[in-house]
Short mmCIF file of C-alpha atoms in Angstrom, two decimals:
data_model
loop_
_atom_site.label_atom_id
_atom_site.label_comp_id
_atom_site.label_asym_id
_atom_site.label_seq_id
_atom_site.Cartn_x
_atom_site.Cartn_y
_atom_site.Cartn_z
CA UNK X 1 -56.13 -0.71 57.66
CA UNK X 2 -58.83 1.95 57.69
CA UNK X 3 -55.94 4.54 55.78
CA UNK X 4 -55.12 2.00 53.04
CA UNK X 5 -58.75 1.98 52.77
CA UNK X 6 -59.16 5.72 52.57
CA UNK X 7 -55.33 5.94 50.08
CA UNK X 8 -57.38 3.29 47.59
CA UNK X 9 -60.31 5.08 47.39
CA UNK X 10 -58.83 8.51 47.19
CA UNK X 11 -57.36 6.98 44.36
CA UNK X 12 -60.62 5.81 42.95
CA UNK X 13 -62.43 9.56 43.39
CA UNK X 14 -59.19 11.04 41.29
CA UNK X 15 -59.39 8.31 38.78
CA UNK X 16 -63.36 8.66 37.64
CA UNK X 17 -63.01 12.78 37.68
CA UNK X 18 -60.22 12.40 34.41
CA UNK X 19 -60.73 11.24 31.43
CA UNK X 20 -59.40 7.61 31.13
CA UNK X 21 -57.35 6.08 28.71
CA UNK X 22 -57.28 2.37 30.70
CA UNK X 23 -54.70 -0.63 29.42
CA UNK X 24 -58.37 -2.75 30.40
CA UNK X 25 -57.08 -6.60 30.38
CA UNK X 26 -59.76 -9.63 29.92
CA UNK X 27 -58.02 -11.93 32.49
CA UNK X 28 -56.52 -11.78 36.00
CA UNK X 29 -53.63 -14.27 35.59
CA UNK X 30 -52.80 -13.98 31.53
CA UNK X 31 -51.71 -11.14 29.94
CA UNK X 32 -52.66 -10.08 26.39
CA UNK X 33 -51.39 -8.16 23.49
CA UNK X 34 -51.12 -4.98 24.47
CA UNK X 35 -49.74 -2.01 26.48
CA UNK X 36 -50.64 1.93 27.39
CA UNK X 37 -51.23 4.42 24.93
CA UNK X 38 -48.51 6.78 25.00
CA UNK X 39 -48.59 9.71 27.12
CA UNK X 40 -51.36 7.75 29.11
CA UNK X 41 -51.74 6.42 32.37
CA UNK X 42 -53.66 4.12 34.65
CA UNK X 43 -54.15 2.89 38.24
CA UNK X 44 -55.36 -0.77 39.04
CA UNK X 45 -55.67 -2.28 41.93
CA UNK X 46 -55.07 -6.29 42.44
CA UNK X 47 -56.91 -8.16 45.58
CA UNK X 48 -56.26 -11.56 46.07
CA UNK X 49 -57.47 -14.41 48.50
CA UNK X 50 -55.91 -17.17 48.62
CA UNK X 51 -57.31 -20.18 50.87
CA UNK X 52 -56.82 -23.63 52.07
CA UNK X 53 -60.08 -24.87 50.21
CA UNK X 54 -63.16 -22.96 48.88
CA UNK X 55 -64.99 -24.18 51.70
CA UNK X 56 -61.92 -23.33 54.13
CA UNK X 57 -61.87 -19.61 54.27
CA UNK X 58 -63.01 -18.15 57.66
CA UNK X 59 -59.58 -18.04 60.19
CA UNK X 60 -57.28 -19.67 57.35
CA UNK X 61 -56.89 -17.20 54.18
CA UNK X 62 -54.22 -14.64 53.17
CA UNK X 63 -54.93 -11.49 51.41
CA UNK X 64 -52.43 -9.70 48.88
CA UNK X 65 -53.13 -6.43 47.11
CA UNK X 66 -51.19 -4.67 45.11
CA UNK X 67 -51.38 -0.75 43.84
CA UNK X 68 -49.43 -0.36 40.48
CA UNK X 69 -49.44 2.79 38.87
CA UNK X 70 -48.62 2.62 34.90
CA UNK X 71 -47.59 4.80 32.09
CA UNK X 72 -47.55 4.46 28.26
CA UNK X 73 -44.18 5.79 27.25
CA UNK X 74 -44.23 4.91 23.15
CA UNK X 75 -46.10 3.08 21.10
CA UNK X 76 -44.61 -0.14 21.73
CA UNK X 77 -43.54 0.27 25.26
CA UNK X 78 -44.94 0.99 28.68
CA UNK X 79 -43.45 0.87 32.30
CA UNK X 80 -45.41 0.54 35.61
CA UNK X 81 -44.31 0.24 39.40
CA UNK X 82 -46.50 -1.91 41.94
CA UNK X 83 -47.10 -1.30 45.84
CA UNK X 84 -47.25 -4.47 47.31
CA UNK X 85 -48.62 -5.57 50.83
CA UNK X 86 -50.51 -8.51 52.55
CA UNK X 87 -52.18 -9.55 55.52
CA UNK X 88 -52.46 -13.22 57.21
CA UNK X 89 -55.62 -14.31 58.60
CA UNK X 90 -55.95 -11.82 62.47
CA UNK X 91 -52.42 -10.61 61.43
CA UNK X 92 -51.18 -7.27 60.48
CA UNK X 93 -51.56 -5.69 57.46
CA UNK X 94 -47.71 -5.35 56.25
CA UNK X 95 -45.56 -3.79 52.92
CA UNK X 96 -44.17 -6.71 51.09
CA UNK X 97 -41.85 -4.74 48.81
CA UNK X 98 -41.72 -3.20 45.65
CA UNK X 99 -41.64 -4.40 41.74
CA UNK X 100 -40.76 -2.29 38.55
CA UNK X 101 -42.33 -3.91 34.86
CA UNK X 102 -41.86 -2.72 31.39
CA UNK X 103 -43.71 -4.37 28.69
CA UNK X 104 -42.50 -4.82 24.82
CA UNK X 105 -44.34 -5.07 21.94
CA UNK X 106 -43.07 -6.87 18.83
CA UNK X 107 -43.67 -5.72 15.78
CA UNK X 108 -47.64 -5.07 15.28
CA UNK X 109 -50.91 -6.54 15.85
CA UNK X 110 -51.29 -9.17 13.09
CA UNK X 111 -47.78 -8.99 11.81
CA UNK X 112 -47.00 -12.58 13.26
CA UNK X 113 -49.70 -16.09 13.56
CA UNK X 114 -49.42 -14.81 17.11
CA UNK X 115 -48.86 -11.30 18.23
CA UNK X 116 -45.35 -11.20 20.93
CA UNK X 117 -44.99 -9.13 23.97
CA UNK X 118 -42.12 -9.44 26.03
CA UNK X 119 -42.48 -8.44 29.72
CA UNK X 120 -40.13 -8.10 32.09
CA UNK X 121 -40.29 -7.72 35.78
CA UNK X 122 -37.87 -6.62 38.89
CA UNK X 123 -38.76 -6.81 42.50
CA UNK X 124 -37.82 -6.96 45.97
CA UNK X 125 -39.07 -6.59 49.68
CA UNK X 126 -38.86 -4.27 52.37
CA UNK X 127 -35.24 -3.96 53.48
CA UNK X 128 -34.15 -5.58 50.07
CA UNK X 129 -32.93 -9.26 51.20
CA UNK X 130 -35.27 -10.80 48.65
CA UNK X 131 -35.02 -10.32 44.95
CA UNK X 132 -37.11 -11.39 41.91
CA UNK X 133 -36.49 -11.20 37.92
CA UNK X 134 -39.23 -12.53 36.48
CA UNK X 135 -39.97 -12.61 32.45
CA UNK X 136 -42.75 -13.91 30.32
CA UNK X 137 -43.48 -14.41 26.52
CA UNK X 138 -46.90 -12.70 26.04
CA UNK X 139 -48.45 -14.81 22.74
CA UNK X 140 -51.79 -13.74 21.78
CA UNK X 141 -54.59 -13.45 18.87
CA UNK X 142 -57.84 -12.19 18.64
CA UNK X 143 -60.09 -14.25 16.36
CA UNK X 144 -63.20 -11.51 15.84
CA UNK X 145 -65.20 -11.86 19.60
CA UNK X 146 -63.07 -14.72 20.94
CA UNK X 147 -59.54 -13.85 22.40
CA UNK X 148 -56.63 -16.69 23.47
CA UNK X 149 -53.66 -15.85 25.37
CA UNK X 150 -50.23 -17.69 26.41
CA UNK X 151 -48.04 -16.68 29.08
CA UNK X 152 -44.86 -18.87 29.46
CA UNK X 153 -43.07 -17.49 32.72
CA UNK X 154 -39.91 -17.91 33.82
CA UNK X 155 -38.39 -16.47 37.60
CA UNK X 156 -35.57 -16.19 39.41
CA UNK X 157 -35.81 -15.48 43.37
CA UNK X 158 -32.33 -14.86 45.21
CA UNK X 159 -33.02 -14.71 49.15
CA UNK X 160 -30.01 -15.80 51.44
CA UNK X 161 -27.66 -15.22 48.79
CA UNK X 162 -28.75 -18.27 46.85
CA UNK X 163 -31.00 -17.69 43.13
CA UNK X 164 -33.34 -20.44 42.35
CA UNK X 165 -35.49 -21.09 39.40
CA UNK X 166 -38.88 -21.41 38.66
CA UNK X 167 -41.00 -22.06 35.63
CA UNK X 168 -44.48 -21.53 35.49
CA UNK X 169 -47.41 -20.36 32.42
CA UNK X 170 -50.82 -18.63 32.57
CA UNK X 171 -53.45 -19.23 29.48
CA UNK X 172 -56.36 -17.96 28.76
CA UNK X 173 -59.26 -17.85 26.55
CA UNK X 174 -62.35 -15.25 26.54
CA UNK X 175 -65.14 -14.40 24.27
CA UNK X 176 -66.69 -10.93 24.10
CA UNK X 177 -70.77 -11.06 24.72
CA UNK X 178 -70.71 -7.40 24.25
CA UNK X 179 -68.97 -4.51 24.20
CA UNK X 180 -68.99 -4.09 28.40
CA UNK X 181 -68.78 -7.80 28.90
CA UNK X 182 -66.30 -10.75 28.13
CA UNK X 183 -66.08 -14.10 30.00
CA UNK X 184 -63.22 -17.09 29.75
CA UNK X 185 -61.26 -19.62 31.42
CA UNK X 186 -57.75 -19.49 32.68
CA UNK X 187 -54.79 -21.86 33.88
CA UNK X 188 -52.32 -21.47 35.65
CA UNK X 189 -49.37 -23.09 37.17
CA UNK X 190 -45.73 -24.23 38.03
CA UNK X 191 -44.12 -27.08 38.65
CA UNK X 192 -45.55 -27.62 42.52
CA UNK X 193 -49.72 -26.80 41.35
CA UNK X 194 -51.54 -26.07 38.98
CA UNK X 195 -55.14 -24.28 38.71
CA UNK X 196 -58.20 -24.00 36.68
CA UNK X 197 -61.07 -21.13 36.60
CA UNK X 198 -63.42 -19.05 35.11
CA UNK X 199 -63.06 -15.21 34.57
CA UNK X 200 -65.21 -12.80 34.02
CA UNK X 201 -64.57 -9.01 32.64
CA UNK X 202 -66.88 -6.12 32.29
CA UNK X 203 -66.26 -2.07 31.95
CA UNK X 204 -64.70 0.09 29.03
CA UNK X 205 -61.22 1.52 28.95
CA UNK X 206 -62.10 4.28 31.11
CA UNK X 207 -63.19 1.84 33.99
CA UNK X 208 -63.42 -1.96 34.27
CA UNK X 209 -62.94 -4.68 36.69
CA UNK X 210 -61.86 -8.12 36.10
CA UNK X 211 -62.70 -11.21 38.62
CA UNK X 212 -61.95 -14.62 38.46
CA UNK X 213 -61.79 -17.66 40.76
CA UNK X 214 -59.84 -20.39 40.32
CA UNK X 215 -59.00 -23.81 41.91
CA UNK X 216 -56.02 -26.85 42.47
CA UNK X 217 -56.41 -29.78 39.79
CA UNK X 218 -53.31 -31.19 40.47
CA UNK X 219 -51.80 -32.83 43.19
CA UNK X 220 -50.46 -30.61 46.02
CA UNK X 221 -47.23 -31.69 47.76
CA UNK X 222 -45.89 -28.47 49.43
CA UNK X 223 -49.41 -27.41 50.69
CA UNK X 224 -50.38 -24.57 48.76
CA UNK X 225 -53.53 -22.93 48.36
CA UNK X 226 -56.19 -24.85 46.67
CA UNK X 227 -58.74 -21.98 45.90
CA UNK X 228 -57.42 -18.17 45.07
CA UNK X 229 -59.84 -15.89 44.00
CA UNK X 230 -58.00 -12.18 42.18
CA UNK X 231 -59.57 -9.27 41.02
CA UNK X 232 -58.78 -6.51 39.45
CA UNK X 233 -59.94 -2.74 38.71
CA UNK X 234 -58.55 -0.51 36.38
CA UNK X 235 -59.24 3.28 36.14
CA UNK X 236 -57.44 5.04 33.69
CA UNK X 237 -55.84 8.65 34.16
#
């Protein structure tokens, strides 16, 4: 645990000493409009809890981080690979697997009522027995300050030789107090949960961190998680 530690803030000292071009996002579940400037790249870091109940945490929550490194390849088009490990409450900290993303952007900003991304997403574990293809529809629009954003997702998960299906979406909406700070709400959700929470933003492109916790409205038949709390930090390259 204490060399992760040291790797992730290696990482940190190398990010602030460059010059940062950051792809700095407003939300922790939704994506927006937008991708990595060409010839530009970033490091962010994603920390997760996830927990019975918000007032359920000590002995009972799971952690998840991930370490992606991403590069802006053209204009319209960017490609990133995540690190991904986890770590059970008194368990080991473990490597979950890998996942490669590319992100699309169609047409340009305005072109369309709302501005398309298409993202696309391939993953697996350790010793490669479970595989994930996972899409989403990035619509978004900035109205002046105020920012909404609509993920529909849709995943396929093979383990044991057999693929199932899952659907889920992220939304969100934000508004930008000023130029170093932006706060919103966000959903999330499939067809076993789904989640509500605030989110709150703050930092430039060349450094910003994103935080939001969120928690179960909906019923909860396969005992998931009813509060998860993500953030994420962004340093640009």
């Amino acid at each position: 645990m204490k060399k992760v530690l040291f790797v992730l803030s290696l990482f940190c000292c190398i990010g602030i000493a460059f010059e940062a071009f950051a792809d700095m996002r407003s939300y922790v579940w939704t994506y927006e409009y937008l991708v990595m400037d060409t010839g530009k790249a970033e490091i962010e870091h994603y920390f997760t809890i996830t927990a019975p109940k918000a007032n359920d945490i000590a002995g009972k929550a799971s952690i998840e981080q991930k370490l992606e490194i991403e590069i802006g390849m053209t204009k319209h088009f960017d490609f990133a690979i995540y690190q991904n490990f986890s770590q059970l409450s008194g368990g080991s900290f473990l490597y979950n697997g890998f996942d490669f993303r590319a992100r699309f952007l169609i047409g340009e900003k305005n072109q369309f009522p709302l501005d398309p991304l298409i993202y696309v997403e391939y993953g697996n574990n350790a010793d490669f027995s479970k595989s994930k293809i996972e899409g989403k529809l990035i619509l978004a629009k900035d109205i002046g300050k105020f920012n909404i954003a609509i993920n529909p997702i849709l995943e396929f998960e093979k383990e044991g030789g057999e693929w199932e299906f899952v659907a889920g979406y992220a939304i969100g909406a934000r508004y930008q107090i000023s130029p170093l700070l932006r706060l919103g709400v966000e959903f999330k959700g499939d067809k076993d949960a789904h989640y509500i929470g605030a989110v709150v933003s703050h930092g430039k492109e060349n450094l910003w961190i994103a935080v939001g916790p969120m928690f179960m409205i909906s019923n909860n038949p396969k005992g998931k998680g009813e509060f998860v709390i993500r953030s994420i930090i962004g340093l640009g390259l």
